[in-house]
Short mmCIF file of C-alpha atoms (C1' of nucleotides) in Angstrom, two decimals:
data_model
loop_
_atom_site.label_atom_id
_atom_site.label_comp_id
_atom_site.label_asym_id
_atom_site.label_seq_id
_atom_site.Cartn_x
_atom_site.Cartn_y
_atom_site.Cartn_z
CA MET A 162 -0.03 -0.17 -0.12
CA ALA A 163 2.32 2.61 1.27
CA ASN A 164 4.92 0.73 -0.97
CA ALA A 165 3.03 2.29 -4.05
CA VAL A 166 4.37 5.60 -3.26
CA PRO A 167 8.02 6.09 -4.29
CA GLN A 168 9.62 8.45 -1.56
CA ARG A 169 11.04 11.78 -3.05
CA GLN A 170 14.62 12.38 -2.34
CA TYR A 171 16.10 15.81 -1.67
CA LYS A 172 19.68 17.03 -2.21
CA ILE A 173 21.79 18.55 0.62
CA GLY A 174 21.37 21.87 -0.78
CA GLU A 175 17.77 21.67 -0.98
CA VAL A 176 17.50 20.50 2.68
CA ALA A 177 19.67 23.37 3.85
CA GLU A 178 17.85 25.91 2.11
CA HIS A 179 14.60 24.73 3.44
CA LEU A 180 16.11 24.55 7.00
CA GLY A 181 17.67 28.01 6.97
CA ILE A 182 21.27 26.30 7.37
CA THR A 183 24.16 25.53 5.30
CA ALA A 184 25.19 22.19 3.72
CA ARG A 185 28.38 22.33 5.84
CA THR A 186 26.02 21.83 9.10
CA ILE A 187 24.54 18.94 7.85
CA ARG A 188 27.62 17.28 6.93
CA TYR A 189 28.91 18.19 10.43
CA TYR A 190 25.96 16.80 12.01
CA GLU A 191 26.38 13.42 10.07
CA GLU A 192 30.12 13.55 11.10
CA ARG A 193 29.22 13.80 14.70
CA GLY A 194 26.81 11.07 14.28
CA LEU A 195 23.64 13.10 14.86
CA LEU A 196 22.26 11.97 11.39
CA ASP A 197 22.04 8.23 10.41
CA VAL A 198 24.00 8.01 7.08
CA PRO A 199 22.75 5.28 4.85
CA SER A 200 25.62 2.62 4.66
CA ASP A 201 25.28 2.16 1.15
CA ARG A 202 26.34 5.52 0.12
CA ALA A 203 29.44 5.32 -2.21
CA LYS A 204 32.28 7.76 -1.03
CA GLY A 205 31.87 10.89 -3.11
CA SER A 206 28.31 10.18 -4.24
CA HIS A 207 25.54 12.78 -3.59
CA ARG A 208 23.66 12.66 0.01
CA LEU A 209 19.94 12.07 -0.42
CA TYR A 210 17.21 12.79 2.08
CA THR A 211 13.83 11.65 2.72
CA GLU A 212 11.09 13.87 4.28
CA ALA A 213 11.63 11.79 7.44
CA ASP A 214 15.19 12.81 7.52
CA ILE A 215 14.49 16.30 7.09
CA ALA A 216 11.56 16.29 9.70
CA ARG A 217 14.19 14.53 12.16
CA LEU A 218 16.83 17.34 11.37
CA HIS A 219 14.37 19.88 11.83
CA ASP A 220 13.44 18.55 15.44
CA LEU A 221 17.35 18.62 16.23
CA LEU A 222 17.71 22.11 14.93
CA GLN A 223 14.78 23.50 17.12
CA LEU A 224 16.16 21.51 20.28
CA ARG A 225 19.34 22.95 19.84
CA GLU A 226 18.32 26.33 19.18
CA PHE A 227 15.76 26.83 21.88
CA LEU A 228 17.52 25.02 24.54
CA GLY A 229 21.04 26.30 23.78
CA LEU A 230 22.52 22.67 23.71
CA THR A 231 26.02 21.56 22.67
CA LEU A 232 26.02 18.89 20.10
CA GLU A 233 26.90 16.22 22.85
CA GLU A 234 23.84 17.15 25.05
CA LEU A 235 21.79 17.06 21.85
CA THR A 236 22.78 13.57 20.81
CA GLU A 237 21.72 12.26 24.14
CA LEU A 238 18.38 14.11 24.19
CA ALA A 239 17.57 13.13 20.50
CA GLU A 240 18.09 9.49 20.74
CA VAL A 241 14.50 9.42 20.88
CA THR A 242 13.97 10.88 17.52
CA GLN A 243 15.57 7.79 16.00
CA ALA A 244 12.38 6.09 17.01
CA GLN A 245 10.23 8.82 15.63
CA GLN A 246 10.75 7.12 12.31
CA CYS A 247 7.48 5.65 13.72
CA LEU A 248 5.67 8.45 12.15
CA GLN A 249 6.91 7.85 8.57
CA ASP A 250 9.25 6.23 6.60
CA ARG A 251 9.46 2.31 6.33
CA TRP A 252 7.71 2.07 9.61
CA ASP A 253 4.43 1.29 7.60
CA THR A 254 5.82 -1.76 6.09
CA THR A 255 8.50 -3.40 7.73
CA THR A 256 7.48 -3.52 11.34
CA THR A 257 4.98 -5.71 13.39
CA ASP A 258 2.50 -4.17 15.71
CA GLU A 259 4.46 -5.73 18.68
CA GLN A 260 7.66 -3.96 17.70
CA ARG A 261 5.62 -0.57 17.13
CA VAL A 262 4.34 -0.71 20.44
CA ARG A 263 7.80 -1.38 21.95
CA ILE A 264 9.16 1.48 20.01
CA ILE A 265 6.58 4.22 20.97
CA ARG A 266 6.78 2.98 24.62
CA SER A 267 10.39 3.74 24.79
CA ALA A 268 10.25 6.94 23.07
CA ILE A 269 7.44 8.64 25.06
CA PRO A 270 9.36 9.33 28.19
CA ASN A 271 12.15 10.96 26.03
CA VAL A 272 9.68 13.25 24.23
CA GLN A 273 8.37 14.18 27.70
CA ARG A 274 11.62 15.18 29.04
CA GLN A 275 12.12 17.49 25.83
CA LEU A 276 8.75 18.98 26.63
CA GLN A 277 9.65 19.56 30.11
CA LEU A 278 12.97 21.41 29.10
CA VAL A 279 11.08 23.38 26.81
CA GLN A 280 8.67 24.42 29.25
CA ALA A 281 11.36 25.20 31.86
CA ARG A 282 12.81 27.76 29.20
CA GLN A 283 9.33 29.20 28.57
CA ARG A 284 9.20 30.08 32.17
CA ARG A 285 12.82 31.61 32.25
CA LEU A 286 11.75 33.49 29.06
CA ALA A 287 8.56 34.95 30.55
CA ASP A 288 10.76 36.06 33.63
CA PHE A 289 12.88 38.03 31.35
CA ALA A 290 10.05 39.49 29.52
CA GLN A 291 8.60 40.68 32.98
CA GLN A 292 11.90 42.08 33.83
CA LEU A 293 12.08 44.11 30.68
CA THR A 294 8.43 45.38 31.10
CA ASP A 295 9.48 46.43 34.62
CA LYS A 296 12.30 48.26 33.48
CA LEU A 297 10.41 50.15 30.90
CA ASP A 298 7.77 51.09 33.54
CA ARG A 299 10.26 52.56 35.67
CA MET A 300 11.92 54.53 32.76
CA HIS A 301 8.61 56.09 32.15
CA ASP A 302 7.77 56.63 35.77
CA ASN A 303 11.33 58.59 36.03
CA LEU A 304 10.41 60.55 32.82
CA ARG A 305 7.26 61.68 34.54
CA ARG A 306 8.81 62.63 37.68
CA LEU A 307 11.75 64.55 36.01
CA SER A 308 9.81 66.43 33.22
CA PRO A 309 6.30 67.42 34.77
CA ARG A 310 3.82 68.51 32.07
CA ARG A 311 3.89 72.30 31.02
CA GLY A 312 0.77 73.90 32.50
CA ARG A 313 0.74 71.94 35.64
CA ARG A 314 2.94 72.70 38.97
CA MET B 247 23.49 61.95 50.03
CA ALA B 248 24.13 58.86 47.85
CA ASN B 249 27.83 59.92 48.43
CA ALA B 250 27.66 58.66 52.01
CA VAL B 251 27.32 54.96 50.79
CA PRO B 252 30.65 53.83 49.63
CA GLN B 253 30.11 51.32 46.87
CA ARG B 254 31.07 47.61 47.56
CA GLN B 255 33.33 46.47 44.74
CA TYR B 256 33.70 42.91 43.71
CA LYS B 257 36.49 40.78 42.09
CA ILE B 258 36.08 38.92 38.87
CA GLY B 259 35.74 35.49 40.43
CA GLU B 260 33.07 36.81 42.63
CA VAL B 261 31.04 38.34 39.69
CA ALA B 262 31.64 35.14 37.58
CA GLU B 263 30.34 32.64 40.36
CA HIS B 264 27.41 34.88 40.86
CA LEU B 265 26.50 34.95 37.40
CA GLY B 266 27.37 31.33 36.60
CA ILE B 267 30.05 31.96 33.94
CA THR B 268 34.05 31.98 34.11
CA ALA B 269 36.44 35.01 34.71
CA ARG B 270 37.58 34.35 30.98
CA THR B 271 34.17 34.91 29.49
CA ILE B 272 34.31 38.45 31.40
CA ARG B 273 37.56 39.23 30.11
CA TYR B 274 36.89 38.34 26.61
CA TYR B 275 33.62 40.52 26.68
CA GLU B 276 35.90 43.37 27.99
CA GLU B 277 38.26 42.69 25.20
CA ARG B 278 35.43 42.79 22.61
CA GLY B 279 34.09 46.15 24.28
CA LEU B 280 31.09 44.85 25.77
CA LEU B 281 32.08 46.06 29.08
CA ASP B 282 33.31 49.68 29.93
CA VAL B 283 36.81 49.09 31.47
CA PRO B 284 37.57 51.89 34.06
CA SER B 285 40.50 53.95 32.13
CA ASP B 286 42.37 54.09 35.35
CA ARG B 287 43.03 50.45 35.69
CA ALA B 288 46.91 49.76 35.79
CA LYS B 289 47.92 46.90 33.72
CA GLY B 290 48.12 43.77 35.73
CA SER B 291 45.99 44.97 38.63
CA HIS B 292 42.92 43.47 39.75
CA ARG B 293 39.57 44.22 37.99
CA LEU B 294 36.83 45.64 40.16
CA TYR B 295 33.01 45.70 39.41
CA THR B 296 30.20 47.62 40.97
CA GLU B 297 26.70 46.25 41.40
CA ALA B 298 25.68 48.40 38.42
CA ASP B 299 28.32 46.56 36.40
CA ILE B 300 27.08 43.33 37.55
CA ALA B 301 23.60 44.07 36.59
CA ARG B 302 24.45 45.34 33.15
CA LEU B 303 26.84 42.08 32.48
CA HIS B 304 23.62 40.00 33.57
CA ASP B 305 21.44 41.90 31.14
CA LEU B 306 23.78 41.33 28.50
CA LEU B 307 23.97 37.37 29.24
CA GLN B 308 20.45 37.10 29.22
CA LEU B 309 19.96 38.82 25.89
CA ARG B 310 22.73 36.49 24.25
CA GLU B 311 21.21 33.31 25.98
CA PHE B 312 17.59 33.93 25.29
CA LEU B 313 17.87 35.52 21.80
CA GLY B 314 21.12 33.50 20.64
CA LEU B 315 23.05 36.49 19.42
CA THR B 316 26.43 36.70 18.41
CA LEU B 317 28.42 39.06 20.32
CA GLU B 318 28.64 41.74 17.51
CA GLU B 319 24.78 41.67 17.41
CA LEU B 320 24.68 41.90 21.11
CA THR B 321 27.07 45.10 21.01
CA GLU B 322 24.59 46.69 18.80
CA LEU B 323 21.39 45.68 20.78
CA ALA B 324 22.93 46.77 24.15
CA GLU B 325 24.26 50.16 23.59
CA VAL B 326 21.14 51.10 25.71
CA THR B 327 22.42 49.37 28.54
CA GLN B 328 25.09 51.87 28.72
CA ALA B 329 22.31 54.39 29.58
CA GLN B 330 20.67 51.90 32.07
CA GLN B 331 23.42 53.22 34.52
CA CYS B 332 20.68 55.59 34.90
CA LEU B 333 19.15 53.24 37.42
CA GLN B 334 22.17 53.28 39.61
CA ASP B 335 25.75 54.29 39.91
CA ARG B 336 26.98 57.92 39.91
CA TRP B 337 23.65 58.87 38.26
CA ASP B 338 22.34 60.40 41.33
CA THR B 339 25.07 62.99 41.98
CA THR B 340 26.67 63.82 38.55
CA THR B 341 23.73 64.53 36.37
CA THR B 342 21.38 67.14 35.73
CA ASP B 343 17.66 66.22 35.46
CA GLU B 344 17.81 67.88 31.80
CA GLN B 345 20.51 65.25 30.86
CA ARG B 346 18.62 62.30 32.73
CA VAL B 347 15.63 63.13 30.74
CA ARG B 348 17.52 63.13 27.45
CA ILE B 349 19.55 59.85 28.47
CA ILE B 350 15.95 57.97 29.35
CA ARG B 351 14.35 59.04 26.12
CA SER B 352 17.05 57.79 24.10
CA ALA B 353 17.30 54.42 25.96
CA ILE B 354 13.50 53.58 25.93
CA PRO B 355 13.15 52.56 22.17
CA ASN B 356 16.13 50.26 22.48
CA VAL B 357 14.61 48.51 25.40
CA GLN B 358 11.28 48.42 23.67
CA ARG B 359 13.27 46.73 20.93
CA GLN B 360 14.66 44.25 23.25
CA LEU B 361 11.30 43.43 24.49
CA GLN B 362 9.88 43.00 21.04
CA LEU B 363 12.59 40.34 20.27
CA VAL B 364 12.08 38.60 23.45
CA GLN B 365 8.32 38.32 22.69
CA ALA B 366 8.99 37.05 19.16
CA ARG B 367 11.01 34.22 20.78
CA GLN B 368 8.32 33.50 23.14
CA ARG B 369 5.95 32.91 20.26
CA ARG B 370 8.23 30.58 18.61
CA LEU B 371 9.03 28.69 21.72
CA ALA B 372 5.17 28.17 22.51
CA ASP B 373 4.75 26.89 18.80
CA PHE B 374 7.61 24.39 19.44
CA ALA B 375 5.87 23.40 22.91
CA GLN B 376 2.83 22.76 20.87
CA GLN B 377 4.63 20.45 18.41
CA LEU B 378 5.99 18.40 21.29
CA THR B 379 2.54 18.01 22.87
CA ASP B 380 1.01 17.07 19.61
CA LYS B 381 3.74 14.62 18.94
CA LEU B 382 3.17 13.18 22.48
CA ASP B 383 -0.68 13.03 21.60
CA ARG B 384 -0.24 11.23 18.40
CA MET B 385 2.18 8.67 20.05
CA HIS B 386 -0.35 7.95 22.84
CA ASP B 387 -3.18 7.56 20.29
CA ASN B 388 -0.89 4.99 18.25
CA LEU B 389 -0.40 3.02 21.57
CA ARG B 390 -4.18 2.77 21.97
CA ARG B 391 -4.83 1.78 18.34
CA LEU B 392 -1.89 -0.82 18.44
CA SER B 393 -2.50 -2.67 21.90
CA PRO B 394 -6.07 -2.66 22.68
CA ARG B 395 -6.74 -3.36 26.42
CA ARG B 396 -6.97 -6.91 27.55
CA GLY B 397 -10.69 -7.88 28.40
CA ARG B 398 -12.05 -6.21 25.35
CA ARG B 399 -12.40 -7.01 21.78
"C1'" DT C 138 29.86 20.36 -23.97
"C1'" DT C 139 28.36 23.95 -20.72
"C1'" DG C 140 26.77 25.06 -15.93
"C1'" DC C 141 25.10 23.73 -11.65
"C1'" DT C 142 25.44 21.48 -7.52
"C1'" DC C 143 27.57 18.18 -5.37
"C1'" DC C 144 32.04 16.06 -3.40
"C1'" DT C 145 36.40 15.76 0.03
"C1'" DC C 146 40.15 18.08 2.29
"C1'" DA C 147 41.69 21.53 4.97
"C1'" DC C 148 42.71 26.10 6.87
"C1'" DG C 149 39.96 30.10 9.08
"C1'" DT C 150 36.90 32.19 12.82
"C1'" DC C 151 34.06 33.15 16.86
"C1'" DA C 152 33.44 32.41 21.91
"C1'" DC C 153 35.38 30.94 24.80
"C1'" DG C 154 38.44 26.63 27.96
"C1'" DT C 155 42.59 25.74 29.74
"C1'" DG C 156 46.87 25.49 31.45
"C1'" DA C 157 51.99 28.12 32.00
"C1'" DG C 158 54.29 31.23 34.71
"C1'" DG C 159 54.08 35.28 37.75
"C1'" DT C 160 52.40 39.05 40.68
"C1'" DG C 161 49.42 41.08 44.77
"C1'" DG C 162 46.43 41.47 48.74
"C1'" DC C 163 44.38 39.31 53.43
"C1'" DT D 138 55.66 33.70 54.91
"C1'" DT D 139 51.87 30.78 53.01
"C1'" DG D 140 47.61 30.47 50.25
"C1'" DC D 141 44.50 32.20 47.44
"C1'" DT D 142 42.91 34.74 43.81
"C1'" DC D 143 44.33 37.62 40.48
"C1'" DC D 144 47.01 38.92 36.27
"C1'" DT D 145 48.67 38.16 30.92
"C1'" DC D 146 49.97 35.45 27.30
"C1'" DA D 147 48.91 31.66 24.31
"C1'" DC D 148 47.45 27.42 22.63
"C1'" DG D 149 43.16 24.14 22.30
"C1'" DT D 150 38.25 23.28 21.09
"C1'" DC D 151 33.43 23.48 19.53
"C1'" DA D 152 30.66 24.24 15.79
"C1'" DC D 153 30.77 25.59 11.94
"C1'" DG D 154 32.32 29.29 7.49
"C1'" DT D 155 34.81 29.35 3.48
"C1'" DG D 156 37.52 28.51 -0.24
"C1'" DA D 157 40.59 24.99 -3.41
"C1'" DG D 158 40.31 21.58 -6.62
"C1'" DG D 159 37.72 17.86 -8.62
"C1'" DT D 160 33.69 14.86 -10.04
"C1'" DG D 161 28.70 13.79 -11.60
"C1'" DG D 162 23.81 14.27 -13.26
"C1'" DC D 163 20.20 17.24 -16.29
#
DNA sequence: TTGCTCCTCACGTCACGTGAGGTGGC
DNA sequence: TTGCTCCTCACGTCACGTGAGGTGGC
């Protein structure tokens, strides 16, 4: 069924542009083991990516950007995303229900952890926004105190 | 009046520990021109920081951390914080009301810009949190579909 | 065949980390 | 005097940026 749809593949430049990064970054992530490299790619031949590969890389980039992680921390935190294949890819055709259940069960706590970290970040950002708002208020107060409106007094 | 309170000064190690960074970072920021260095410091003598210096550095660190700026972008965005001296320091004794008004007026749009950037970041983070929540929901749905509860059927 | 994008080195850069060797205040 | 923290080089590292020189598919 899903077999009938041949997957479109994307070149590294297309992926990079779509994600707003450079090809160098993608190659570097591969070098660091963050991207699973197809074992059959001949040295020197073009890299090709599926939509699932792109989605995974997109997740990695968001985690790194919003949480400010090193690539090492990212590697740990993202092992889940391996199992995120479950959402696409060859998941449909090559896995038994039992395997799927096991994969999802092991992936859930990891996504929960990511969500917790993001939520902690949200709280800290909200604090910072409040600090800036307070500062603006104080500045306006000071202005009012220092330059009383003409016509008053 | 404010003269009567001699300001406590802090050494670089104290400042670093308080802000959760290293002394190297502080020296590097000074080198890059992000921190105003007192012109009278003899080469080789200890760096000393006031509470106002520490507050300014704290602001810089938050802007960098939450917005993911380069030090060059940070330099631009933070020129305001120079004028933030207005909140402490020698502001009380060496400035006329007219000067204060001018300083505050020029600083306000800059703080507003910082706040806008932080709010934009908050929206993107909220989107990301939502993506993770959706993903978790889908995973739970899939589990229910794949492993129907015993006793049913 | 001509462009274009891709490839693999490999050196450069930014924002620090990490000693080496030495000086200065409680 | 002994520790402790500070100082100034200066080289190392992480996460890429940026060519150099060459190969491969429309």
